[in-house]
Amino acid sequence: MRICSTLPYLFSIFLSTCTFVTIAQTNGNLDESKVGQYTLPPLLVKADGSKVKNAADWEKSQRPYILKQFAENVYGRFPGKPASMHFKVIEEDNKVLKGKATRKQIRIFFGEGENSPFTTVLLYLPNISNKKVSVFMGLNFEGNHSIDIDSSILITDYWLRLNGKTDIIVRGKQNRRWPVEELINHGYGVVTAWYKDFEQDYDQGWISGLRSSLAESLSIQTAEWGAVAIWGWGMSRIMDYLETDAQVDPAKVVITGHSRLGKAALWAAANDPRFAIVVSNNSGEGGAALARRNYGETVKLINDVFPHWFIDKYKTYNDNVSLLPVDQHMLLALMAPRPLYVASATEDQWADPKGEFLSALYAGEVYGLYGKKGLGTKVMPPPDQSVGATVRYHIRTGPHDMVLFDWLEYIKFADVHFKK
Ligand code: GTR
């Protein structure tokens, strides 16, 4: 893809982001006694004051109403796919990981021909019988080649243009977040793409990203959605590819995401019912955590540091969060009746673990409409112990990250719900 940026320029963005984050994090409240009172908008009371009667009523009126509120006040619109979008498998090897898996690398072109903008998707599938397999999906932060030391993973020209020839340092650097072999051993495939293929992560990133280049073909103005929305939208486009892959069971795709990419995964799953199971890992503010709880990152802090993540309307709530027509338990409720896993980490207070837990707890009301049990407890579990049924939660010991412990819990959760 396009764009030529110089390394010093990128380094300055990196430094300024770090400085902002440090300032913001010291400004945030991390004292539970200072959280204060807040009233959440009710999930099951409609705008006209009437009560949601049952699941059908929820699906017909309240769910679309809440989804629209999130689109108009927080994330922006979520358009469909471009008419000329097409796929090309550019690399395939059916004997990787000691013959246990197949690796495919696929280009998704978002326009006519091969000069149109694209993302490169990396897919590993277990070589098990002739059965279609379940797949975990998530975007990655540092390029496909960062998720594993596998030297056949392609580095896109776009990545090299942005980062220079530093691929050797990056290869496999994030492999703690992507236990590919473990997933394959459990019978799951895994699919990923680099989030910056859709849009770079700084306030002017939209200029070179798909929000600009696809504005016409998707009939959407750049300001009508934010970066979190386009990253989520990217996951729906990867799903479009998976639906065409004969080895994948598209009815068994688990969408995951860590942190800002957890926010994107939640917004994707809210809009796209094809994702069968939803996993939010340390997604925090603008993700699973309640916005009205004044703990850790707040609406104002996130908008000040990352003005490009959400639409401008969201900034109007910076100092008036109580006026937001929604809160994040309502976003989680949009996953119902699909299995939902929310995870926090003990050292990730910035993401407000308690706010993530409470949000998952309150979303349970909608699961109840479907006769399903949500978390089943009002008490936050001790570290490293999962609770819940259709809605599940854990707080892992350790920092803001997505590591093997988290993955093993997600695998167990998928095993249960996919009846593996
Ligand atoms: C932080 C931000 C969080 C979270 C995180 C991440 O700086 O404040 O909302 O998304 O970045 O994505 O790692």
mmCIF file with all atom_site columns, N, CA and C in Angstrom, residues 42 45 51 72 74 84 103 150 257 294 316-317 334 359 403 416:
data_model
loop_
_atom_site.group_PDB
_atom_site.id
_atom_site.type_symbol
_atom_site.label_atom_id
_atom_site.label_alt_id
_atom_site.label_comp_id
_atom_site.label_asym_id
_atom_site.label_entity_id
_atom_site.label_seq_id
_atom_site.pdbx_PDB_ins_code
_atom_site.Cartn_x
_atom_site.Cartn_y
_atom_site.Cartn_z
_atom_site.occupancy
_atom_site.B_iso_or_equiv
_atom_site.pdbx_formal_charge
_atom_site.auth_seq_id
_atom_site.auth_comp_id
_atom_site.auth_asym_id
_atom_site.auth_atom_id
_atom_site.pdbx_PDB_model_num
ATOM 1  N N  . PRO A 1 42  ? -30.466 2.033   31.295 1.00 0.00 ? 42  PRO A N  1
ATOM 2  C CA . PRO A 1 42  ? -31.011 0.680   31.406 1.00 0.00 ? 42  PRO A CA 1
ATOM 3  C C  . PRO A 1 42  ? -30.982 -0.046  30.062 1.00 0.00 ? 42  PRO A C  1
ATOM 4  N N  . VAL A 1 45  ? -34.992 -1.071  29.007 1.00 0.00 ? 45  VAL A N  1
ATOM 5  C CA . VAL A 1 45  ? -36.068 -0.069  28.958 1.00 0.00 ? 45  VAL A CA 1
ATOM 6  C C  . VAL A 1 45  ? -35.868 0.713   27.662 1.00 0.00 ? 45  VAL A C  1
ATOM 7  N N  . LYS A 1 51  ? -40.914 -1.564  28.497 1.00 0.00 ? 51  LYS A N  1
ATOM 8  C CA . LYS A 1 51  ? -39.928 -2.577  28.852 1.00 0.00 ? 51  LYS A CA 1
ATOM 9  C C  . LYS A 1 51  ? -39.739 -3.569  27.693 1.00 0.00 ? 51  LYS A C  1
ATOM 10 N N  . GLU A 1 72  ? -23.695 6.278   16.247 1.00 0.00 ? 72  GLU A N  1
ATOM 11 C CA . GLU A 1 72  ? -23.844 7.739   16.148 1.00 0.00 ? 72  GLU A CA 1
ATOM 12 C C  . GLU A 1 72  ? -23.076 8.515   17.208 1.00 0.00 ? 72  GLU A C  1
ATOM 13 N N  . VAL A 1 74  ? -20.284 6.936   19.271 1.00 0.00 ? 74  VAL A N  1
ATOM 14 C CA . VAL A 1 74  ? -18.976 6.420   19.693 1.00 0.00 ? 74  VAL A CA 1
ATOM 15 C C  . VAL A 1 74  ? -18.085 6.038   18.498 1.00 0.00 ? 74  VAL A C  1
ATOM 16 N N  . SER A 1 84  ? -16.031 -4.406  -5.585 1.00 0.00 ? 84  SER A N  1
ATOM 17 C CA . SER A 1 84  ? -14.976 -5.068  -6.372 1.00 0.00 ? 84  SER A CA 1
ATOM 18 C C  . SER A 1 84  ? -13.945 -5.799  -5.513 1.00 0.00 ? 84  SER A C  1
ATOM 19 N N  . ARG A 1 103 ? -0.248  -23.554 5.992  1.00 0.00 ? 103 ARG A N  1
ATOM 20 C CA . ARG A 1 103 ? -0.169  -22.086 6.080  1.00 0.00 ? 103 ARG A CA 1
ATOM 21 C C  . ARG A 1 103 ? -0.618  -21.495 4.748  1.00 0.00 ? 103 ARG A C  1
ATOM 22 N N  . ASP A 1 150 ? 8.499   -18.180 11.869 1.00 0.00 ? 150 ASP A N  1
ATOM 23 C CA . ASP A 1 150 ? 8.363   -18.804 10.545 1.00 0.00 ? 150 ASP A CA 1
ATOM 24 C C  . ASP A 1 150 ? 8.851   -17.823 9.456  1.00 0.00 ? 150 ASP A C  1
ATOM 25 N N  . GLY A 1 257 ? -9.344  -9.991  20.304 1.00 0.00 ? 257 GLY A N  1
ATOM 26 C CA . GLY A 1 257 ? -8.561  -8.789  20.113 1.00 0.00 ? 257 GLY A CA 1
ATOM 27 C C  . GLY A 1 257 ? -8.035  -8.323  21.444 1.00 0.00 ? 257 GLY A C  1
ATOM 28 N N  . ASN A 1 294 ? -15.395 6.233   36.875 1.00 0.00 ? 294 ASN A N  1
ATOM 29 C CA . ASN A 1 294 ? -14.220 7.092   36.797 1.00 0.00 ? 294 ASN A CA 1
ATOM 30 C C  . ASN A 1 294 ? -13.017 6.368   37.412 1.00 0.00 ? 294 ASN A C  1
ATOM 31 N N  . THR A 1 316 ? -17.697 15.011  22.547 1.00 0.00 ? 316 THR A N  1
ATOM 32 C CA . THR A 1 316 ? -18.632 15.921  23.218 1.00 0.00 ? 316 THR A CA 1
ATOM 33 C C  . THR A 1 316 ? -19.031 15.376  24.600 1.00 0.00 ? 316 THR A C  1
ATOM 34 N N  . TYR A 1 317 ? -18.697 14.120  24.868 1.00 0.00 ? 317 TYR A N  1
ATOM 35 C CA . TYR A 1 317 ? -19.014 13.527  26.185 1.00 0.00 ? 317 TYR A CA 1
ATOM 36 C C  . TYR A 1 317 ? -17.813 13.568  27.134 1.00 0.00 ? 317 TYR A C  1
ATOM 37 N N  . LEU A 1 334 ? -24.806 -6.593  23.007 1.00 0.00 ? 334 LEU A N  1
ATOM 38 C CA . LEU A 1 334 ? -25.046 -6.795  21.576 1.00 0.00 ? 334 LEU A CA 1
ATOM 39 C C  . LEU A 1 334 ? -24.446 -8.121  21.081 1.00 0.00 ? 334 LEU A C  1
ATOM 40 N N  . SER A 1 359 ? -19.373 -4.686  33.588 1.00 0.00 ? 359 SER A N  1
ATOM 41 C CA . SER A 1 359 ? -19.980 -4.568  32.267 1.00 0.00 ? 359 SER A CA 1
ATOM 42 C C  . SER A 1 359 ? -20.434 -5.951  31.768 1.00 0.00 ? 359 SER A C  1
ATOM 43 N N  . VAL A 1 403 ? -1.527  -13.567 26.732 1.00 0.00 ? 403 VAL A N  1
ATOM 44 C CA . VAL A 1 403 ? -0.502  -14.607 26.821 1.00 0.00 ? 403 VAL A CA 1
ATOM 45 C C  . VAL A 1 403 ? -1.139  -15.995 26.891 1.00 0.00 ? 403 VAL A C  1
ATOM 46 N N  . VAL A 1 416 ? -16.026 -25.854 24.717 1.00 0.00 ? 416 VAL A N  1
ATOM 47 C CA . VAL A 1 416 ? -17.347 -26.076 25.326 1.00 0.00 ? 416 VAL A CA 1
ATOM 48 C C  . VAL A 1 416 ? -18.456 -25.673 24.359 1.00 0.00 ? 416 VAL A C  1
#
